[in-house]
Amino acid sequence: MIEFKVIENLKPNKDLTDILKDFKYKVKLGQIKTIIHTNLKVITPTEYQITYPTTFTILEYKVNEISNKQFYIKEHNQKYNIKEIAHFLKKF
């Protein structure tokens, strides 16, 4: 059986929550876990579920070395950085 150990709890992004202050949303906090007896890590993203004035979900992944776009909008299947998210949300 696979066992996990939480090594870090992720906190909501302050910049994104400032942008979302005019929206109704819920935050589901993410975690970084390691699989016990291995060196593999599993990342559960922080999830921002926006319910008003529109409905969509933003996933925030911890930044990696390859991409500086840490946000992903499920409904659009695209990655964004914080500036692109701010521009996207101004449309609503």
CSV table of N, CA, C and O in Angstrom, one decimal:
chain,number,residue,atom,x,y,z
A,1,MET,N,0.8,-1.2,0.0
A,1,MET,CA,0.0,0.0,0.0
A,1,MET,C,0.9,1.2,0.0
A,1,MET,O,1.9,1.3,0.7
A,2,ILE,N,0.5,2.2,-0.8
A,2,ILE,CA,1.3,3.5,-0.9
A,2,ILE,C,0.9,4.4,0.3
A,2,ILE,O,-0.3,4.6,0.6
A,3,GLU,N,1.9,4.9,1.0
A,3,GLU,CA,1.8,5.8,2.1
A,3,GLU,C,2.4,7.1,1.8
A,3,GLU,O,3.5,7.2,1.2
A,4,PHE,N,1.7,8.2,2.1
A,4,PHE,CA,2.2,9.5,1.9
A,4,PHE,C,2.5,10.2,3.2
A,4,PHE,O,1.9,10.0,4.2
A,5,LYS,N,3.4,11.2,3.1
A,5,LYS,CA,3.7,12.0,4.2
A,5,LYS,C,3.7,13.5,3.7
A,5,LYS,O,4.4,13.8,2.7
A,6,VAL,N,2.9,14.3,4.4
A,6,VAL,CA,2.8,15.7,4.0
A,6,VAL,C,4.1,16.4,4.4
A,6,VAL,O,4.5,16.4,5.6
A,7,ILE,N,4.8,17.0,3.5
A,7,ILE,CA,6.0,17.8,3.8
A,7,ILE,C,5.9,19.3,3.8
A,7,ILE,O,6.7,20.0,4.4
A,8,GLU,N,4.8,19.7,3.1
A,8,GLU,CA,4.5,21.2,3.1
A,8,GLU,C,3.1,21.4,2.8
A,8,GLU,O,2.5,20.8,1.9
A,9,ASN,N,2.4,22.3,3.5
A,9,ASN,CA,1.1,22.8,3.2
A,9,ASN,C,1.2,24.1,2.5
A,9,ASN,O,1.9,25.0,3.0
A,10,LEU,N,0.6,24.2,1.4
A,10,LEU,CA,0.7,25.4,0.6
A,10,LEU,C,-0.4,26.5,1.0
A,10,LEU,O,-1.5,26.1,1.4
A,11,LYS,N,0.0,27.7,1.0
A,11,LYS,CA,-0.9,28.8,1.4
A,11,LYS,C,-1.4,29.5,0.2
A,11,LYS,O,-0.8,29.5,-0.9
A,12,PRO,N,-2.6,30.2,0.3
A,12,PRO,CA,-3.2,30.9,-0.8
A,12,PRO,C,-2.2,32.1,-1.2
A,12,PRO,O,-1.5,32.6,-0.4
A,13,ASN,N,-2.2,32.3,-2.5
A,13,ASN,CA,-1.4,33.4,-3.1
A,13,ASN,C,-2.0,34.7,-2.8
A,13,ASN,O,-3.1,35.0,-3.1
A,14,LYS,N,-1.2,35.6,-2.1
A,14,LYS,CA,-1.7,36.9,-1.6
A,14,LYS,C,-2.1,37.8,-2.8
A,14,LYS,O,-3.1,38.5,-2.8
A,15,ASP,N,-1.2,37.8,-3.9
A,15,ASP,CA,-1.5,38.6,-5.0
A,15,ASP,C,-2.8,38.2,-5.7
A,15,ASP,O,-3.6,39.0,-6.1
A,16,LEU,N,-3.1,36.9,-5.8
A,16,LEU,CA,-4.3,36.4,-6.4
A,16,LEU,C,-5.5,36.7,-5.6
A,16,LEU,O,-6.6,37.1,-6.1
A,17,THR,N,-5.4,36.5,-4.3
A,17,THR,CA,-6.6,36.8,-3.4
A,17,THR,C,-6.9,38.3,-3.4
A,17,THR,O,-8.1,38.7,-3.3
A,18,ASP,N,-5.9,39.2,-3.6
A,18,ASP,CA,-6.2,40.6,-3.8
A,18,ASP,C,-7.0,40.9,-5.1
A,18,ASP,O,-7.9,41.7,-5.1
A,19,ILE,N,-6.6,40.2,-6.1
A,19,ILE,CA,-7.3,40.3,-7.4
A,19,ILE,C,-8.7,39.8,-7.3
A,19,ILE,O,-9.7,40.3,-7.9
A,20,LEU,N,-8.9,38.7,-6.5
A,20,LEU,CA,-10.2,38.1,-6.4
A,20,LEU,C,-11.2,38.7,-5.4
A,20,LEU,O,-12.3,38.2,-5.2
A,21,LYS,N,-10.8,39.8,-4.8
A,21,LYS,CA,-11.6,40.4,-3.7
A,21,LYS,C,-13.0,40.8,-4.2
A,21,LYS,O,-13.9,40.8,-3.4
A,22,ASP,N,-13.2,41.1,-5.5
A,22,ASP,CA,-14.6,41.4,-6.0
A,22,ASP,C,-15.4,40.2,-6.5
A,22,ASP,O,-16.5,40.3,-7.0
A,23,PHE,N,-14.8,39.0,-6.3
A,23,PHE,CA,-15.5,37.8,-6.7
A,23,PHE,C,-15.9,37.0,-5.5
A,23,PHE,O,-15.3,37.1,-4.4
A,24,LYS,N,-16.9,36.1,-5.7
A,24,LYS,CA,-17.2,35.1,-4.7
A,24,LYS,C,-16.3,33.8,-5.0
A,24,LYS,O,-16.4,33.3,-6.2
A,25,TYR,N,-15.6,33.4,-4.1
A,25,TYR,CA,-14.7,32.2,-4.3
A,25,TYR,C,-14.4,31.4,-3.1
A,25,TYR,O,-14.6,31.9,-2.0
A,26,LYS,N,-14.0,30.2,-3.3
A,26,LYS,CA,-13.6,29.3,-2.2
A,26,LYS,C,-12.2,28.8,-2.5
A,26,LYS,O,-11.8,28.7,-3.6
A,27,VAL,N,-11.4,28.7,-1.4
A,27,VAL,CA,-10.0,28.2,-1.6
A,27,VAL,C,-9.8,26.8,-1.0
A,27,VAL,O,-10.2,26.6,0.2
A,28,LYS,N,-9.3,25.9,-1.7
A,28,LYS,CA,-9.0,24.6,-1.2
A,28,LYS,C,-7.4,24.5,-1.2
A,28,LYS,O,-6.8,24.6,-2.3
A,29,LEU,N,-6.8,24.5,-0.1
A,29,LEU,CA,-5.4,24.5,0.1
A,29,LEU,C,-4.7,23.3,-0.5
A,29,LEU,O,-5.2,22.2,-0.4
A,30,GLY,N,-3.5,23.5,-1.1
A,30,GLY,CA,-2.7,22.5,-1.7
A,30,GLY,C,-1.7,21.9,-0.7
A,30,GLY,O,-1.5,22.5,0.4
A,31,GLN,N,-1.1,20.8,-1.1
A,31,GLN,CA,0.0,20.2,-0.3
A,31,GLN,C,1.0,19.6,-1.2
A,31,GLN,O,0.8,19.3,-2.3
A,32,ILE,N,2.2,19.5,-0.6
A,32,ILE,CA,3.3,18.7,-1.2
A,32,ILE,C,3.5,17.5,-0.3
A,32,ILE,O,3.7,17.7,0.9
A,33,LYS,N,3.4,16.4,-0.9
A,33,LYS,CA,3.6,15.1,-0.2
A,33,LYS,C,4.7,14.3,-0.8
A,33,LYS,O,5.0,14.5,-2.0
A,34,THR,N,5.3,13.5,0.0
A,34,THR,CA,6.3,12.5,-0.5
A,34,THR,C,5.7,11.1,-0.3
A,34,THR,O,5.0,10.9,0.7
A,35,ILE,N,6.1,10.2,-1.2
A,35,ILE,CA,5.7,8.8,-1.0
A,35,ILE,C,6.7,8.2,-0.2
A,35,ILE,O,7.9,8.2,-0.5
A,36,ILE,N,6.3,7.6,1.0
A,36,ILE,CA,7.2,7.1,1.9
A,36,ILE,C,8.0,6.0,1.3
A,36,ILE,O,7.5,5.2,0.5
A,37,HIS,N,9.3,5.9,1.6
A,37,HIS,CA,10.3,4.9,1.1
A,37,HIS,C,10.7,5.2,-0.3
A,37,HIS,O,11.3,4.3,-1.0
A,38,THR,N,10.4,6.4,-0.8
A,38,THR,CA,10.9,6.8,-2.2
A,38,THR,C,11.3,8.2,-2.1
A,38,THR,O,11.1,8.9,-1.1
A,39,ASN,N,11.8,8.7,-3.2
A,39,ASN,CA,12.1,10.1,-3.3
A,39,ASN,C,11.1,10.9,-4.2
A,39,ASN,O,11.4,12.0,-4.6
A,40,LEU,N,10.0,10.3,-4.4
A,40,LEU,CA,9.0,10.9,-5.3
A,40,LEU,C,8.1,11.8,-4.5
A,40,LEU,O,7.7,11.5,-3.4
A,41,LYS,N,7.7,12.9,-5.1
A,41,LYS,CA,6.8,13.9,-4.5
A,41,LYS,C,5.6,14.0,-5.3
A,41,LYS,O,5.6,13.9,-6.5
A,42,VAL,N,4.5,14.3,-4.6
A,42,VAL,CA,3.2,14.5,-5.2
A,42,VAL,C,2.7,15.9,-4.8
A,42,VAL,O,2.7,16.2,-3.6
A,43,ILE,N,2.3,16.7,-5.8
A,43,ILE,CA,1.9,18.1,-5.5
A,43,ILE,C,0.4,18.2,-5.8
A,43,ILE,O,-0.1,17.9,-6.9
A,44,THR,N,-0.4,18.5,-4.7
A,44,THR,CA,-1.8,18.8,-4.9
A,44,THR,C,-1.9,20.4,-5.0
A,44,THR,O,-1.5,21.1,-4.0
A,45,PRO,N,-2.4,20.9,-6.1
A,45,PRO,CA,-2.4,22.4,-6.3
A,45,PRO,C,-3.4,23.0,-5.4
A,45,PRO,O,-4.4,22.4,-4.9
A,46,THR,N,-3.2,24.3,-5.1
A,46,THR,CA,-4.2,25.2,-4.4
A,46,THR,C,-5.3,25.5,-5.4
A,46,THR,O,-5.0,25.9,-6.5
A,47,GLU,N,-6.5,25.3,-5.0
A,47,GLU,CA,-7.6,25.4,-5.9
A,47,GLU,C,-8.5,26.6,-5.5
A,47,GLU,O,-8.9,26.7,-4.4
A,48,TYR,N,-8.7,27.5,-6.5
A,48,TYR,CA,-9.6,28.7,-6.3
A,48,TYR,C,-10.9,28.5,-7.1
A,48,TYR,O,-10.8,28.5,-8.3
A,49,GLN,N,-12.0,28.2,-6.4
A,49,GLN,CA,-13.3,27.9,-7.2
A,49,GLN,C,-14.1,29.2,-7.1
A,49,GLN,O,-14.6,29.6,-6.1
A,50,ILE,N,-14.1,29.9,-8.3
A,50,ILE,CA,-14.9,31.1,-8.4
A,50,ILE,C,-16.3,30.8,-8.8
A,50,ILE,O,-16.5,30.1,-9.7
A,51,THR,N,-17.3,31.4,-8.1
A,51,THR,CA,-18.7,31.1,-8.3
A,51,THR,C,-19.5,32.3,-8.8
A,51,THR,O,-20.6,32.1,-9.3
A,52,TYR,N,-19.0,33.5,-8.6
A,52,TYR,CA,-19.7,34.7,-9.0
A,52,TYR,C,-18.8,35.8,-9.4
A,52,TYR,O,-17.8,36.0,-8.7
A,53,PRO,N,-18.9,36.5,-10.4
A,53,PRO,CA,-20.0,36.6,-11.4
A,53,PRO,C,-19.9,35.6,-12.5
A,53,PRO,O,-20.8,35.5,-13.4
A,54,THR,N,-18.9,34.8,-12.5
A,54,THR,CA,-18.8,33.7,-13.5
A,54,THR,C,-18.3,32.4,-12.8
A,54,THR,O,-18.0,32.5,-11.6
A,55,THR,N,-18.3,31.3,-13.4
A,55,THR,CA,-17.9,30.1,-12.7
A,55,THR,C,-16.7,29.5,-13.5
A,55,THR,O,-16.8,29.1,-14.6
A,56,PHE,N,-15.6,29.3,-12.7
A,56,PHE,CA,-14.5,28.6,-13.3
A,56,PHE,C,-13.5,28.3,-12.1
A,56,PHE,O,-13.7,28.8,-11.0
A,57,THR,N,-12.5,27.5,-12.4
A,57,THR,CA,-11.6,27.1,-11.3
A,57,THR,C,-10.2,27.4,-11.8
A,57,THR,O,-9.8,27.1,-12.9
A,58,ILE,N,-9.4,28.0,-10.9
A,58,ILE,CA,-8.0,28.3,-11.1
A,58,ILE,C,-7.2,27.4,-10.2
A,58,ILE,O,-7.4,27.3,-9.0
A,59,LEU,N,-6.2,26.7,-10.8
A,59,LEU,CA,-5.3,25.9,-10.0
A,59,LEU,C,-4.0,26.6,-9.9
A,59,LEU,O,-3.5,27.1,-10.9
A,60,GLU,N,-3.4,26.6,-8.7
A,60,GLU,CA,-2.1,27.2,-8.6
A,60,GLU,C,-1.1,26.1,-8.2
A,60,GLU,O,-1.2,25.5,-7.2
A,61,TYR,N,-0.1,26.0,-9.0
A,61,TYR,CA,1.0,25.1,-8.8
A,61,TYR,C,2.2,25.8,-8.3
A,61,TYR,O,2.4,26.9,-8.6
A,62,LYS,N,3.0,25.1,-7.5
A,62,LYS,CA,4.2,25.7,-7.1
A,62,LYS,C,5.1,25.9,-8.3
A,62,LYS,O,5.2,25.1,-9.2
A,63,VAL,N,5.8,27.1,-8.4
A,63,VAL,CA,6.6,27.4,-9.5
A,63,VAL,C,7.8,26.4,-9.7
A,63,VAL,O,8.4,26.0,-8.7
A,64,ASN,N,8.0,26.0,-10.9
A,64,ASN,CA,9.1,25.1,-11.2
A,64,ASN,C,10.2,25.8,-12.0
A,64,ASN,O,9.9,27.0,-12.5
A,65,GLU,N,11.2,25.2,-12.3
A,65,GLU,CA,12.3,25.8,-13.1
A,65,GLU,C,12.0,26.0,-14.5
A,65,GLU,O,12.5,26.8,-15.2
A,66,ILE,N,11.1,25.1,-15.0
A,66,ILE,CA,10.8,25.1,-16.5
A,66,ILE,C,9.8,26.2,-16.9
A,66,ILE,O,10.0,26.8,-17.9
A,67,SER,N,8.8,26.4,-16.1
A,67,SER,CA,7.8,27.4,-16.5
A,67,SER,C,7.5,28.4,-15.4
A,67,SER,O,7.5,28.1,-14.2
A,68,ASN,N,7.3,29.7,-15.8
A,68,ASN,CA,7.0,30.7,-14.8
A,68,ASN,C,5.5,30.9,-14.7
A,68,ASN,O,5.0,31.8,-14.1
A,69,LYS,N,4.7,30.1,-15.4
A,69,LYS,CA,3.3,30.2,-15.4
A,69,LYS,C,2.7,29.2,-14.4
A,69,LYS,O,2.6,28.0,-14.7
A,70,GLN,N,2.4,29.7,-13.2
A,70,GLN,CA,2.0,28.8,-12.1
A,70,GLN,C,0.5,28.6,-12.0
A,70,GLN,O,0.1,27.8,-11.2
A,71,PHE,N,-0.3,29.3,-12.8
A,71,PHE,CA,-1.7,29.2,-12.7
A,71,PHE,C,-2.3,28.4,-13.9
A,71,PHE,O,-1.8,28.6,-15.0
A,72,TYR,N,-3.3,27.7,-13.7
A,72,TYR,CA,-4.0,26.9,-14.7
A,72,TYR,C,-5.5,27.0,-14.6
A,72,TYR,O,-6.0,26.8,-13.5
A,73,ILE,N,-6.1,27.4,-15.6
A,73,ILE,CA,-7.6,27.5,-15.6
A,73,ILE,C,-8.2,26.3,-16.3
A,73,ILE,O,-7.9,26.1,-17.5
A,74,LYS,N,-8.9,25.5,-15.5
A,74,LYS,CA,-9.4,24.2,-16.0
A,74,LYS,C,-10.2,24.3,-17.2
A,74,LYS,O,-10.1,23.6,-18.2
A,75,GLU,N,-11.2,25.3,-17.2
A,75,GLU,CA,-12.1,25.4,-18.2
A,75,GLU,C,-11.5,25.8,-19.6
A,75,GLU,O,-12.1,25.6,-20.6
A,76,HIS,N,-10.3,26.5,-19.5
A,76,HIS,CA,-9.7,26.9,-20.7
A,76,HIS,C,-8.5,26.1,-21.1
A,76,HIS,O,-7.9,26.3,-22.2
A,77,ASN,N,-8.1,25.2,-20.3
A,77,ASN,CA,-7.0,24.3,-20.5
A,77,ASN,C,-5.7,25.0,-20.9
A,77,ASN,O,-5.0,24.7,-21.8
A,78,GLN,N,-5.4,26.1,-20.2
A,78,GLN,CA,-4.2,26.9,-20.5
A,78,GLN,C,-3.6,27.4,-19.2
A,78,GLN,O,-4.2,27.5,-18.1
A,79,LYS,N,-2.3,27.6,-19.3
A,79,LYS,CA,-1.5,28.1,-18.2
A,79,LYS,C,-1.3,29.6,-18.3
A,79,LYS,O,-1.3,30.2,-19.4
A,80,TYR,N,-1.3,30.3,-17.1
A,80,TYR,CA,-1.2,31.7,-17.0
A,80,TYR,C,-0.2,32.1,-15.9
A,80,TYR,O,0.0,31.4,-15.0
A,81,ASN,N,0.4,33.3,-16.1
A,81,ASN,CA,1.1,33.9,-14.9
A,81,ASN,C,0.2,34.9,-14.3
A,81,ASN,O,-0.9,35.1,-14.7
A,82,ILE,N,0.7,35.6,-13.2
A,82,ILE,CA,-0.2,36.4,-12.4
A,82,ILE,C,-0.7,37.6,-13.2
A,82,ILE,O,-1.9,38.1,-13.1
A,83,LYS,N,0.1,38.2,-14.1
A,83,LYS,CA,-0.3,39.3,-14.9
A,83,LYS,C,-1.4,38.9,-15.9
A,83,LYS,O,-2.4,39.7,-16.1
A,84,GLU,N,-1.3,37.8,-16.5
A,84,GLU,CA,-2.3,37.3,-17.4
A,84,GLU,C,-3.6,37.0,-16.7
A,84,GLU,O,-4.7,37.2,-17.2
A,85,ILE,N,-3.5,36.4,-15.5
A,85,ILE,CA,-4.7,36.2,-14.7
A,85,ILE,C,-5.4,37.5,-14.4
A,85,ILE,O,-6.7,37.6,-14.5
A,86,ALA,N,-4.7,38.5,-13.9
A,86,ALA,CA,-5.3,39.8,-13.6
A,86,ALA,C,-6.0,40.4,-14.9
A,86,ALA,O,-7.1,40.9,-14.8
A,87,HIS,N,-5.3,40.3,-16.0
A,87,HIS,CA,-5.9,40.8,-17.3
A,87,HIS,C,-7.2,40.0,-17.6
A,87,HIS,O,-8.2,40.6,-18.0
A,88,PHE,N,-7.1,38.7,-17.4
A,88,PHE,CA,-8.3,37.8,-17.7
A,88,PHE,C,-9.5,38.2,-16.8
A,88,PHE,O,-10.6,38.2,-17.3
A,89,LEU,N,-9.2,38.4,-15.6
A,89,LEU,CA,-10.3,38.6,-14.6
A,89,LEU,C,-10.9,40.0,-14.7
A,89,LEU,O,-12.0,40.2,-14.3
A,90,LYS,N,-10.2,41.0,-15.4
A,90,LYS,CA,-10.7,42.3,-15.5
A,90,LYS,C,-11.9,42.3,-16.5
A,90,LYS,O,-12.7,43.2,-16.5
A,91,LYS,N,-12.0,41.3,-17.4
A,91,LYS,CA,-13.1,41.1,-18.3
A,91,LYS,C,-14.4,40.9,-17.7
A,91,LYS,O,-15.4,41.2,-18.2
A,92,PHE,N,-14.4,40.5,-16.4
A,92,PHE,CA,-15.7,40.2,-15.7
A,92,PHE,C,-16.0,41.3,-14.8
A,92,PHE,O,-16.0,41.7,-14.0
